[in-house]
Short mmCIF file of C-alpha atoms in Angstrom, two decimals:
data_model
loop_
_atom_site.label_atom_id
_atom_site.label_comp_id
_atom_site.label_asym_id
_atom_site.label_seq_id
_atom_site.Cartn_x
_atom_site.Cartn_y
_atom_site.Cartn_z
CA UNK R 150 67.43 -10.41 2.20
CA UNK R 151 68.41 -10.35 6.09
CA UNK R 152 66.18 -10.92 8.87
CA UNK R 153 66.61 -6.89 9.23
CA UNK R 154 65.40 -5.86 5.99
CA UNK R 155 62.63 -8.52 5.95
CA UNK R 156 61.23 -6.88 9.49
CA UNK R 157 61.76 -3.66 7.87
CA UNK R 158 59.87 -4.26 4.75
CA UNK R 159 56.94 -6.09 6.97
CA UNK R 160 56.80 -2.74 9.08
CA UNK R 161 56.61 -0.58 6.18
CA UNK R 162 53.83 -2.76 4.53
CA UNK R 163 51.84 -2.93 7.57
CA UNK R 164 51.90 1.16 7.53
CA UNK R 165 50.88 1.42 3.85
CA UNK R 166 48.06 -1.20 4.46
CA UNK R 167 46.81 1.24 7.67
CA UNK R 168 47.38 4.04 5.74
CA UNK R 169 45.35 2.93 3.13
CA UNK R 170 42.52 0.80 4.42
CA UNK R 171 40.31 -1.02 2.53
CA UNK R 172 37.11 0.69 1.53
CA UNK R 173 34.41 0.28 3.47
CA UNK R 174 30.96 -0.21 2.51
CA UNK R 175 28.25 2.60 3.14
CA UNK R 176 25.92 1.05 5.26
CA UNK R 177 22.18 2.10 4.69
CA UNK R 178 19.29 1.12 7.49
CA UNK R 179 15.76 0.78 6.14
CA UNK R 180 12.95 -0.33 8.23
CA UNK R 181 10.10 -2.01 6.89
CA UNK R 182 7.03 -3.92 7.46
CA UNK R 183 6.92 -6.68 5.04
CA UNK R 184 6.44 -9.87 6.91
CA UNK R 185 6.19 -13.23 5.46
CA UNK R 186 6.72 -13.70 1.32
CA UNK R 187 6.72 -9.74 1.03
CA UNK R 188 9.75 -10.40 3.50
CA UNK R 189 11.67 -12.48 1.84
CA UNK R 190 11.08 -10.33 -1.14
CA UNK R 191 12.32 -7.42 0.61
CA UNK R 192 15.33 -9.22 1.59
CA UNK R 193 16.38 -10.46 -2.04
CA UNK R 194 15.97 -6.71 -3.63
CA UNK R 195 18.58 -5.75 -1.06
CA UNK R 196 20.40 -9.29 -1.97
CA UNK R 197 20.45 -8.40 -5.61
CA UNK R 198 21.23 -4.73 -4.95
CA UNK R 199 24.14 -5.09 -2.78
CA UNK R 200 25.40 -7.66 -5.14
CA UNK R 201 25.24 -5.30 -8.24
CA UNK R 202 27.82 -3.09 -6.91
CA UNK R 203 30.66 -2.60 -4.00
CA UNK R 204 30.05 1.02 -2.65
CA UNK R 205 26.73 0.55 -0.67
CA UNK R 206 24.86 -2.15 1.64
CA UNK R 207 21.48 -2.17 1.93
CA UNK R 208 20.42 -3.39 5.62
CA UNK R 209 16.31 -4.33 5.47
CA UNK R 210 15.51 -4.58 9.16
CA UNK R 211 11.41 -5.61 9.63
CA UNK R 212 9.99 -3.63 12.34
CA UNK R 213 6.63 -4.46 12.78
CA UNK R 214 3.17 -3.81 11.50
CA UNK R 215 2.92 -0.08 9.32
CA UNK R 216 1.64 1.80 12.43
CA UNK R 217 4.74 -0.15 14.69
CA UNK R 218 7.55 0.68 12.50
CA UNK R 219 5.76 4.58 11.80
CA UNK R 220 6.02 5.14 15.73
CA UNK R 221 9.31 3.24 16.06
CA UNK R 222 10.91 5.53 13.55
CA UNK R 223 9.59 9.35 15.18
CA UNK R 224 11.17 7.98 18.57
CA UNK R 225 14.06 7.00 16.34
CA UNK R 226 14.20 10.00 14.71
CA UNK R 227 13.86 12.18 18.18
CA UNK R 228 16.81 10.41 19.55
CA UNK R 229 18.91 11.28 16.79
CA UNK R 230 19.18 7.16 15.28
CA UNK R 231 16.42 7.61 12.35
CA UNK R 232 16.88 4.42 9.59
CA UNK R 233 17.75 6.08 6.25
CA UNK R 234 14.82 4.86 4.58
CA UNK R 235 11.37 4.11 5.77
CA UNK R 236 9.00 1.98 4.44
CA UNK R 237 5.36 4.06 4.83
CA UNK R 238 1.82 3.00 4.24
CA UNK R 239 -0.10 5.59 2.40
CA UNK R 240 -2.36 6.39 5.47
CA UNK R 241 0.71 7.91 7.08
CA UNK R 242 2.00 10.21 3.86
CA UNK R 243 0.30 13.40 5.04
CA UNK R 244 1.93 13.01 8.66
CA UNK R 245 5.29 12.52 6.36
CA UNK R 246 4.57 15.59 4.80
CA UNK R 247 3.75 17.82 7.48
CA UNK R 248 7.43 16.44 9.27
CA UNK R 249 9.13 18.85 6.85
CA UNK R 250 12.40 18.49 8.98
CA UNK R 251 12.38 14.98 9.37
CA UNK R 252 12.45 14.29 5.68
CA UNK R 253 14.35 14.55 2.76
CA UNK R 254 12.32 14.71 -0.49
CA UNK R 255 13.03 11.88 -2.82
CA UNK R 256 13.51 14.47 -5.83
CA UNK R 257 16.49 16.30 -4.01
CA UNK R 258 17.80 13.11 -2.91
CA UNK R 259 18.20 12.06 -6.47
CA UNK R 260 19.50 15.18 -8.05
CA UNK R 261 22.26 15.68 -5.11
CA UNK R 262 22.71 11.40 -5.76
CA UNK R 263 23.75 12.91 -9.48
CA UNK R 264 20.95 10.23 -10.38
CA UNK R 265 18.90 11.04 -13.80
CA UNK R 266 15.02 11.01 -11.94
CA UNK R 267 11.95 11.69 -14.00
CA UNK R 268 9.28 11.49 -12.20
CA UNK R 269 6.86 11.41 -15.43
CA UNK R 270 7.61 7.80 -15.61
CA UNK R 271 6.41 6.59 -12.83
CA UNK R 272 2.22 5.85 -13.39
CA UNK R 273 0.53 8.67 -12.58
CA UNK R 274 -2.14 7.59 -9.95
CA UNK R 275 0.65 6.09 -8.04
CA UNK R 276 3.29 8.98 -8.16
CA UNK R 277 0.61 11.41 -8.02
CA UNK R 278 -0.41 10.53 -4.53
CA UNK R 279 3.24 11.09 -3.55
CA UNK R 280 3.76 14.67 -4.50
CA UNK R 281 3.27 18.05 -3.37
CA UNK R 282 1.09 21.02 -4.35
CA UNK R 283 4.28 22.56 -5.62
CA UNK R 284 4.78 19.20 -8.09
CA UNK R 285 7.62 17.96 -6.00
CA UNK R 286 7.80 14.03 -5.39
CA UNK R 287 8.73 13.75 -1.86
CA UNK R 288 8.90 9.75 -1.25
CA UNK R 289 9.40 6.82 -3.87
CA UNK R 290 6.59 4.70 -4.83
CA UNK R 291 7.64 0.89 -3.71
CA UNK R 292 4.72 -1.30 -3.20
CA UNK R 293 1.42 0.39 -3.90
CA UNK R 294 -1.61 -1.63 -4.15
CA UNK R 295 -5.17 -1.22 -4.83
CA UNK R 296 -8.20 -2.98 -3.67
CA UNK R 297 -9.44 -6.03 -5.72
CA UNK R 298 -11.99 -8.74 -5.20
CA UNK R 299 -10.27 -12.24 -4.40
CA UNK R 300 -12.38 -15.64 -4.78
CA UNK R 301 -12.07 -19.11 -4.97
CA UNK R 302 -12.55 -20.61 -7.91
CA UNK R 303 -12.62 -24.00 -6.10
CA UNK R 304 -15.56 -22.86 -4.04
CA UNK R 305 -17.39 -21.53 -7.12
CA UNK R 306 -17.43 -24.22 -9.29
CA UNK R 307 -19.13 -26.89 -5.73
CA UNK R 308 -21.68 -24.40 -5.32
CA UNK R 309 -22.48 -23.99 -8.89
CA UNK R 310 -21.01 -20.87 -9.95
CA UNK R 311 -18.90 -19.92 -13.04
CA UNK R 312 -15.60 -19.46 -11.80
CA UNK R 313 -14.69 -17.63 -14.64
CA UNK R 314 -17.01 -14.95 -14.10
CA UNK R 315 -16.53 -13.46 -10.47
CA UNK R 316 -19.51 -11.12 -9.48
CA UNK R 317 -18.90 -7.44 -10.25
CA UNK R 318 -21.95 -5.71 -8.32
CA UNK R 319 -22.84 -5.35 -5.03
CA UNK R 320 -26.34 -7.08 -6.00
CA UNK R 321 -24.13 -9.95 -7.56
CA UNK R 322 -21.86 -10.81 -4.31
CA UNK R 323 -24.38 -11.20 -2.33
CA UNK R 324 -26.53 -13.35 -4.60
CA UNK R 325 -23.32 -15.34 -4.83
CA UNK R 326 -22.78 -15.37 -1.16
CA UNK R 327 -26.25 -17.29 -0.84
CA UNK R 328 -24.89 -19.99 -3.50
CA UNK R 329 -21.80 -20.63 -1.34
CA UNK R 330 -23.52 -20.69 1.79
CA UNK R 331 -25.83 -22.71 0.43
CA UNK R 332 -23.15 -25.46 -0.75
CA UNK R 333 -21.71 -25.19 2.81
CA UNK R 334 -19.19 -22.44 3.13
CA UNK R 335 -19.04 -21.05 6.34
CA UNK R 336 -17.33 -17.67 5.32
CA UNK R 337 -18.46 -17.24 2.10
CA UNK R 338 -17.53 -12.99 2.05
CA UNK R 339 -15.10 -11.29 3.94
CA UNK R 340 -12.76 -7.98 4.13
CA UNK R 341 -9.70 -6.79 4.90
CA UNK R 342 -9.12 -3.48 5.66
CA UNK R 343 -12.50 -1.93 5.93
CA UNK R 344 -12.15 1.45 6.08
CA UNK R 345 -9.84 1.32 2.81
CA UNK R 346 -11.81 -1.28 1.13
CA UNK R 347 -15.78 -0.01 2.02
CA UNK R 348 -15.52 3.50 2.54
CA UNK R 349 -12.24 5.44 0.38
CA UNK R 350 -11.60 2.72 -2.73
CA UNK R 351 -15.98 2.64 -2.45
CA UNK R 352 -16.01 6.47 -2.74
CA UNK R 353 -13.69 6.44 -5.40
CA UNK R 354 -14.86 3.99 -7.48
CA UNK R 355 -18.13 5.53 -7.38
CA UNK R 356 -16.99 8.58 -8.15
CA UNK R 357 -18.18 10.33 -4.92
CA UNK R 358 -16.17 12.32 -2.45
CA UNK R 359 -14.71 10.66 0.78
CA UNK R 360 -13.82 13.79 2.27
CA UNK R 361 -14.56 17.41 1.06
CA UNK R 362 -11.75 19.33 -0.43
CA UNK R 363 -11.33 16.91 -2.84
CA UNK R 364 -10.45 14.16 -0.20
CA UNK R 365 -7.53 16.73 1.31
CA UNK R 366 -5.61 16.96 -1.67
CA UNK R 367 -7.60 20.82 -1.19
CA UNK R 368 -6.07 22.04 2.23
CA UNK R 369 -6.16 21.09 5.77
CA UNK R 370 -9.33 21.94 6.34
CA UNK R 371 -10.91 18.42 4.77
CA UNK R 372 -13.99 17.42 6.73
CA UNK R 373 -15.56 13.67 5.95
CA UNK R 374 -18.08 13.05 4.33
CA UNK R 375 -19.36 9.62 4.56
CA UNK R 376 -22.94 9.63 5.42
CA UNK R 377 -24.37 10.19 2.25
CA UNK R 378 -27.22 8.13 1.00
CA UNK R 379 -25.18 6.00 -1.02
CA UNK R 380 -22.62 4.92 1.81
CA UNK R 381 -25.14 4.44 4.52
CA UNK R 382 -26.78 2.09 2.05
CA UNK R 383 -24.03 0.17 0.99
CA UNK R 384 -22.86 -0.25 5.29
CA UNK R 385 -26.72 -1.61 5.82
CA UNK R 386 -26.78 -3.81 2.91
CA UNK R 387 -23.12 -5.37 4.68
CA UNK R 388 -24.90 -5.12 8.11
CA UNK R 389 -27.75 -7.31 6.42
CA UNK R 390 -25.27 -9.82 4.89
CA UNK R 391 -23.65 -9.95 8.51
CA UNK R 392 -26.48 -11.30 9.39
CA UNK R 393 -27.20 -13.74 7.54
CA UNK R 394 -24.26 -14.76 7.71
CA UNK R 395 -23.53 -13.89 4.14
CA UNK R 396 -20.70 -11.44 5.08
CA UNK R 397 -18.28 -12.58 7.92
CA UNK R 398 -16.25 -9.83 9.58
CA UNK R 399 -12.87 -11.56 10.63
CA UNK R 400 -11.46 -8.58 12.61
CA UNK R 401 -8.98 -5.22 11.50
CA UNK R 402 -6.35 -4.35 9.11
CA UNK R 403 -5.50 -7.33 6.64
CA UNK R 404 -6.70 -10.27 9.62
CA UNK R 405 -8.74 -11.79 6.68
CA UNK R 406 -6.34 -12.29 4.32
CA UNK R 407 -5.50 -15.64 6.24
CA UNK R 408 -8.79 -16.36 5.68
CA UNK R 409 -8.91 -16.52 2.50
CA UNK R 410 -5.22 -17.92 1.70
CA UNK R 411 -6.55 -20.90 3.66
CA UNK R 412 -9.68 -21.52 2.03
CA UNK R 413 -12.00 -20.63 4.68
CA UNK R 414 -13.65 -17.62 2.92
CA UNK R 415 -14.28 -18.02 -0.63
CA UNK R 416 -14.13 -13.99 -1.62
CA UNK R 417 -12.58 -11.37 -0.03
CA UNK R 418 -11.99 -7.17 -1.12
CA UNK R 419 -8.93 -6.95 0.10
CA UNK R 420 -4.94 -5.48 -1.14
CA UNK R 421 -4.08 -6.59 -4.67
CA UNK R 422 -0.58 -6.76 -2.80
CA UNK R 423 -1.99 -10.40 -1.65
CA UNK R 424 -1.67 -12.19 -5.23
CA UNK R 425 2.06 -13.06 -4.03
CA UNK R 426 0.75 -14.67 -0.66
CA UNK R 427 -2.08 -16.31 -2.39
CA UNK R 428 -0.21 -17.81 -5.63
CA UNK R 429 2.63 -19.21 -3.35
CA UNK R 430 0.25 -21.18 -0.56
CA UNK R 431 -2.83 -21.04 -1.32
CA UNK R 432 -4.58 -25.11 -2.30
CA UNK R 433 -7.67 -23.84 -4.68
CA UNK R 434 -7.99 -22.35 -8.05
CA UNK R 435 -7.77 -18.62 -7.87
CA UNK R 436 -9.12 -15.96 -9.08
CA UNK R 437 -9.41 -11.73 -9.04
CA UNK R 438 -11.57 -9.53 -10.05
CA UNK R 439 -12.44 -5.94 -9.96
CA UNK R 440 -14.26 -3.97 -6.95
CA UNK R 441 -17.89 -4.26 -6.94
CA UNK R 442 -19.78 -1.47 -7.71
CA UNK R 443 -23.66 -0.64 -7.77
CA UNK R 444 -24.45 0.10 -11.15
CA UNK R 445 -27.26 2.60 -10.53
CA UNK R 446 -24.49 4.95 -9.19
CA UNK R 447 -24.17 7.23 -12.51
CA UNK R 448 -20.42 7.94 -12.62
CA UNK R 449 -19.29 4.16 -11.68
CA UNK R 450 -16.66 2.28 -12.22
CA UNK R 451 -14.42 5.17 -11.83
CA UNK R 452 -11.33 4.22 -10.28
CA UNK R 453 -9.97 2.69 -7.23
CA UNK R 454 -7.30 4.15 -4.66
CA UNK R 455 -3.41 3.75 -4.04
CA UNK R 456 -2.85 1.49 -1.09
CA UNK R 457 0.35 0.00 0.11
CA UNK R 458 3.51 2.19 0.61
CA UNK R 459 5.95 4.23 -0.29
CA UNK R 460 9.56 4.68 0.46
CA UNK R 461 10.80 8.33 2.81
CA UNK R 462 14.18 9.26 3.00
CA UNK R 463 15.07 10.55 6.17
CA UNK R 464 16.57 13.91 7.22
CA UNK R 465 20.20 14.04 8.73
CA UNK R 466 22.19 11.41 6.74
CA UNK R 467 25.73 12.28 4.98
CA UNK R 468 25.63 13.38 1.35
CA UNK R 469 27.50 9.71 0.50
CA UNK R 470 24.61 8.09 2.48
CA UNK R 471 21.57 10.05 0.21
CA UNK R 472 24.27 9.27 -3.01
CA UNK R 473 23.30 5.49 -1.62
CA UNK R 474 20.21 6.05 -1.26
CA UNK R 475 19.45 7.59 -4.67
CA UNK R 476 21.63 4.66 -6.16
CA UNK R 477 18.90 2.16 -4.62
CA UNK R 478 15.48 3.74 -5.56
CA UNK R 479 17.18 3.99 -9.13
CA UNK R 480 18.05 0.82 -9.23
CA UNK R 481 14.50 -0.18 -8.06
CA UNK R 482 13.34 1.56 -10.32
CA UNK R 483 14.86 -0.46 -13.62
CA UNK R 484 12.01 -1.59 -15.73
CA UNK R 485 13.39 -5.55 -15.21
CA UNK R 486 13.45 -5.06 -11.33
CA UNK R 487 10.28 -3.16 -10.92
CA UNK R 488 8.07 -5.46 -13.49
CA UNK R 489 10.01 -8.42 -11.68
CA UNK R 490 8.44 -6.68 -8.45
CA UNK R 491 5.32 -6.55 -9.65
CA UNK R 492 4.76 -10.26 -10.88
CA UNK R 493 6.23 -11.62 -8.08
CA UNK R 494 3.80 -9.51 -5.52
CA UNK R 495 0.60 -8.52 -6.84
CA UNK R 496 1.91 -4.80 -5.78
CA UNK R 497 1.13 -2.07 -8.83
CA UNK R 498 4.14 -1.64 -11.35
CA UNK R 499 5.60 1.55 -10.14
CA UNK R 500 6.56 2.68 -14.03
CA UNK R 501 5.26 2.73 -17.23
CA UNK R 502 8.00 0.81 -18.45
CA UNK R 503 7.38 -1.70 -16.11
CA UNK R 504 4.41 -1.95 -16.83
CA UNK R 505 4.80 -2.48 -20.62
CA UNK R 506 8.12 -5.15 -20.10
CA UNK R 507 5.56 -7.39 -17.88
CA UNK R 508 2.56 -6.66 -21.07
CA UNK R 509 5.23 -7.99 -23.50
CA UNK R 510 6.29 -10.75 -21.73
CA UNK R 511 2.80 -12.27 -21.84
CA UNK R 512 2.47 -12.66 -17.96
CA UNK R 513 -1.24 -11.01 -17.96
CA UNK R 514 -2.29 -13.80 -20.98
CA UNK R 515 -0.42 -16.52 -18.76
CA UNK R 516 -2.11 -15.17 -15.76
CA UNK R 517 -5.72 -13.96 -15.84
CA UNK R 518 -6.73 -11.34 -13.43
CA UNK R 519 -3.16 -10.36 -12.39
CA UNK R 520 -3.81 -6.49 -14.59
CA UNK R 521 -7.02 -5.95 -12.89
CA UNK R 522 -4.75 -3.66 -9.94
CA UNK R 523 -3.23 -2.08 -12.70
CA UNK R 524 -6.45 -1.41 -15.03
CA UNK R 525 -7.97 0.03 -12.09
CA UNK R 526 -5.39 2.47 -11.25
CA UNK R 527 -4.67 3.81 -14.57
CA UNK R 528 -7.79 5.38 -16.08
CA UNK R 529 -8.39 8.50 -15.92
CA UNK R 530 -8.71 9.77 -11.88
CA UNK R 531 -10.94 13.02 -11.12
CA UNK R 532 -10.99 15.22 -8.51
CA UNK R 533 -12.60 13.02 -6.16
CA UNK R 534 -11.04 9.61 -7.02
CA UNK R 535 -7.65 10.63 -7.14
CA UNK R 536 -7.13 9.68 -3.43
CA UNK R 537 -7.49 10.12 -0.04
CA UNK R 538 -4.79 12.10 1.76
CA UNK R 539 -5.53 13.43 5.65
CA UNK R 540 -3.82 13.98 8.63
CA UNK R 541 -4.31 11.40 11.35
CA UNK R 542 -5.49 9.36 8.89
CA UNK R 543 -4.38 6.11 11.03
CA UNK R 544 -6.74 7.40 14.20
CA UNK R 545 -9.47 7.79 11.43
CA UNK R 546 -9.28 4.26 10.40
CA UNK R 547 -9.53 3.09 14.06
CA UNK R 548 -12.85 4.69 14.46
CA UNK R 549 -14.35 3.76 11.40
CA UNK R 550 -13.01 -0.21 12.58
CA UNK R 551 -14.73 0.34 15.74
CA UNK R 552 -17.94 2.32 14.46
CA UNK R 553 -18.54 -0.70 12.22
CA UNK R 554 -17.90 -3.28 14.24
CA UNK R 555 -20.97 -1.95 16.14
CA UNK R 556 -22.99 -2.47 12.84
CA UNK R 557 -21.61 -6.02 11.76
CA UNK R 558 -22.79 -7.53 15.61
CA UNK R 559 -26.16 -6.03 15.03
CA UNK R 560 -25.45 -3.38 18.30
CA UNK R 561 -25.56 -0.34 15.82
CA UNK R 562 -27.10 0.84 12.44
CA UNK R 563 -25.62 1.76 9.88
CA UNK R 564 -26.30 5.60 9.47
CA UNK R 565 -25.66 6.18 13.52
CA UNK R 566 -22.28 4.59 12.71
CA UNK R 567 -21.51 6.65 9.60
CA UNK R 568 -22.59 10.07 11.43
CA UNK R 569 -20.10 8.74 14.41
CA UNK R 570 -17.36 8.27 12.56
CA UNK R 571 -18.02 11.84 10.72
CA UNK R 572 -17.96 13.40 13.93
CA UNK R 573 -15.50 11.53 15.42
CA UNK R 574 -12.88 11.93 12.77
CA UNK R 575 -13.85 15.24 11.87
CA UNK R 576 -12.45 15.78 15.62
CA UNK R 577 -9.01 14.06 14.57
CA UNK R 578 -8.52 16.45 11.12
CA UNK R 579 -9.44 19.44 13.16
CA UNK R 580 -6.66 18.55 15.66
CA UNK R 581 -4.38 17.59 12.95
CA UNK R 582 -5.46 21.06 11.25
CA UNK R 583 -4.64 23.36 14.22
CA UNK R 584 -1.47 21.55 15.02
CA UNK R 585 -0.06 22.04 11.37
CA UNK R 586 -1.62 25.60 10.85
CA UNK R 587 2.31 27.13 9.44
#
């Protein structure tokens, strides 16, 4: 071959190769909040679901706290750079719903993805939270949690308490609270997430309504309705462990789950979502058990609430983008990946299938207490314990924090707190009613 034809035939190849690139992968943004082991968690789910194919790349970007990465993605979304997906705790899924044109439902996503999607077999009190009057799933259930009662069975046994038998009243915490105080402990109750924790999951669970209209699955025209009796009660009986320093408050959101993980509190209500966190660093014996309850409450145990998040597919995205999309969320939804999810986290499996792999495999004999999350979510809910679903649900949380923060330090009791925060908040769903009237 001449030096001619060689230059030729380099040319020519050098055309076909920019004539025919290379395929490039379809790059998908989803912001999330996981932090920590529920990080690196997030991170090997895109790992493993980039690696079982060549069309799409998942990007996990962590953008803060829930409320952070909720505010970060509107001002995303308003300049026109929304992530495709975005992780959302359940406090923020009426908001979601009300941004009709900033979302895509997860059903339509799926069907245009040409991706089978039933949504009868996801579990019902987890996908039910998730879906519209008209039946319509609009996000994927990812990491829902519900609340449990954490404790160390380390602490138990030095102040003379069976560790396998964690208290399951009210009447029985704080009787064990005086035990472990007694032996030494410092912090010997705490909670995360009060509002969650003491006020919806205790409605719930006691079969009483958090909010009228059954808890706004009913309308937009909810009102609270947490002064009753039976929550002022339950608030003064905290107030009185407070101080006797029984009950430690150790500030907002999830703040106490460090508490715990370290071995400073011996129990804590908190996110079943924590078993990961707890398994992984944690230097005691541990153990979970159900919510506490007051057994004079006819009605109770009912069931507890859906915490945690879901997964929202943004509005504006190329139909190869939602095909991506749709590809992921099925392939989360596998019964080996989401049971893997599940035993890994402490989160809720998001399927029934899931949920039976992980009962087959033994890993509830092996590890006691990891099905109480999933034994409290599954009976059957009613009309007021199938959740709690209001607009500016994240403002109403804030005032219930700072309501009973009054009560804890002794400042405030506990029905002038509860008849604050009804007011107060019945202010916010008002707002939120007026501003989402169409």
């Amino acid at each position: 071959m001449s030096i001619r034809q060689f230059a030729a035939g380099a040319v020519t190849a050098a055309a076909a190769l920019v004539a025919f690139p290379a395929h490039a992968q379809t790059e998908i943004q989803w912001w999330h909040s996981m932090g920590g082991a529920l990080g690196e968690w997030v991170n090997d789910l895109a790992k493993e679901f980039n690696a079982s194919q060549s069309q799409y790349k998942i990007v996990p970007t962590f953008k803060g706290s829930y409320d952070e990465s909720m505010t970060a993605a509107i001002a995303a979304f308003r300049a026109g750079n929304a992530p495709h997906i975005l992780q959302v705790f359940e406090v923020g899924t009426a908001t979601m719903m009300a941004s009709k044109g900033a979302i895509k439902p997860v059903g339509e996503v799926m069907k245009e993805a040409g991706v089978s999607f039933d949504q009868g077999a996801y579990i019902p009190a987890v996908a039910g939270y998730y879906t519209a009057p008209n039946g319509q799933m609009l996000s994927f259930p990812f990491n829902s949690s519900t609340t449990v009662f954490h404790y160390n069975k380390d602490a138990f046994k030095a102040a003379g308490l069976n560790p396998e038998k964690p208290p399951t009243t009210w009447p029985e915490v704080a009787s064990a609270a005086a035990k472990l105080k007694a032996a030494g402990h410092k912090c010997p109750f705490t909670t995360s997430w009060v509002s969650w924790t003491q006020l919806e999951s205790f409605s719930a669970w006691h079969n009483v309504l958090f909010s009228t209209q059954n808890n706004g699955f009913g309308g937009l025209g909810t009102r609270l309705a947490v002064n009753t009796p039976l929550h002022v009660r339950h608030m003064e009986n905290l107030g009185n462990m407070a101080k006797q320093g029984l009950f430690v408050y150790k500030g907002r959101n999830n703040a106490a789950d460090a508490t715990f993980v370290s071995g400073e509190c011996a129990m804590m209500t908190g996110s079943s979502g924590l078993y990961g966190n707890v398994v992984r660093n944690a230097k005691f014996g541990y153990g979970i058990g159900t919510l506490p309850y007051y057994p004079d409450v006819p009605g109770s145990p009912q069931n507890t609430v859906i915490g945690g998040a879901s997964l929202w597919a943004m509005a504006g995205k190329k139909p190869d983008e939602y095909k991506g999309i749709g590809q992921f969320f099925a392939y989360l939804s596998k019964p080996e990946v989401a049971a893997a999810s599940h035993q890994r986290t402490g989160y809720l499996p998001v399927t029934k299938a899931s949920f039976d792999l992980t009962e087959k495999s033994g890993f509830y004999k092996k590890n006691p207490g990891a099905d109480v999350a999933v034994t409290q979510m599954v009976r059957k809910t009613t009309d007021k314990s199938r959740g709690v679903r209001l607009g500016n649900f994240v403002q109403i949380r804030t005032i219930v924090d700072e309501e009973m923060e009054g009560v804890w330090a002794g400042k405030k009791s506990a029905k002038d707190a509860l008849d604050a925060v009804v007011k107060r908040g019945n202010e916010q769903l008002e707002r939120f009613q007026k501003a989402n009237r169409g």
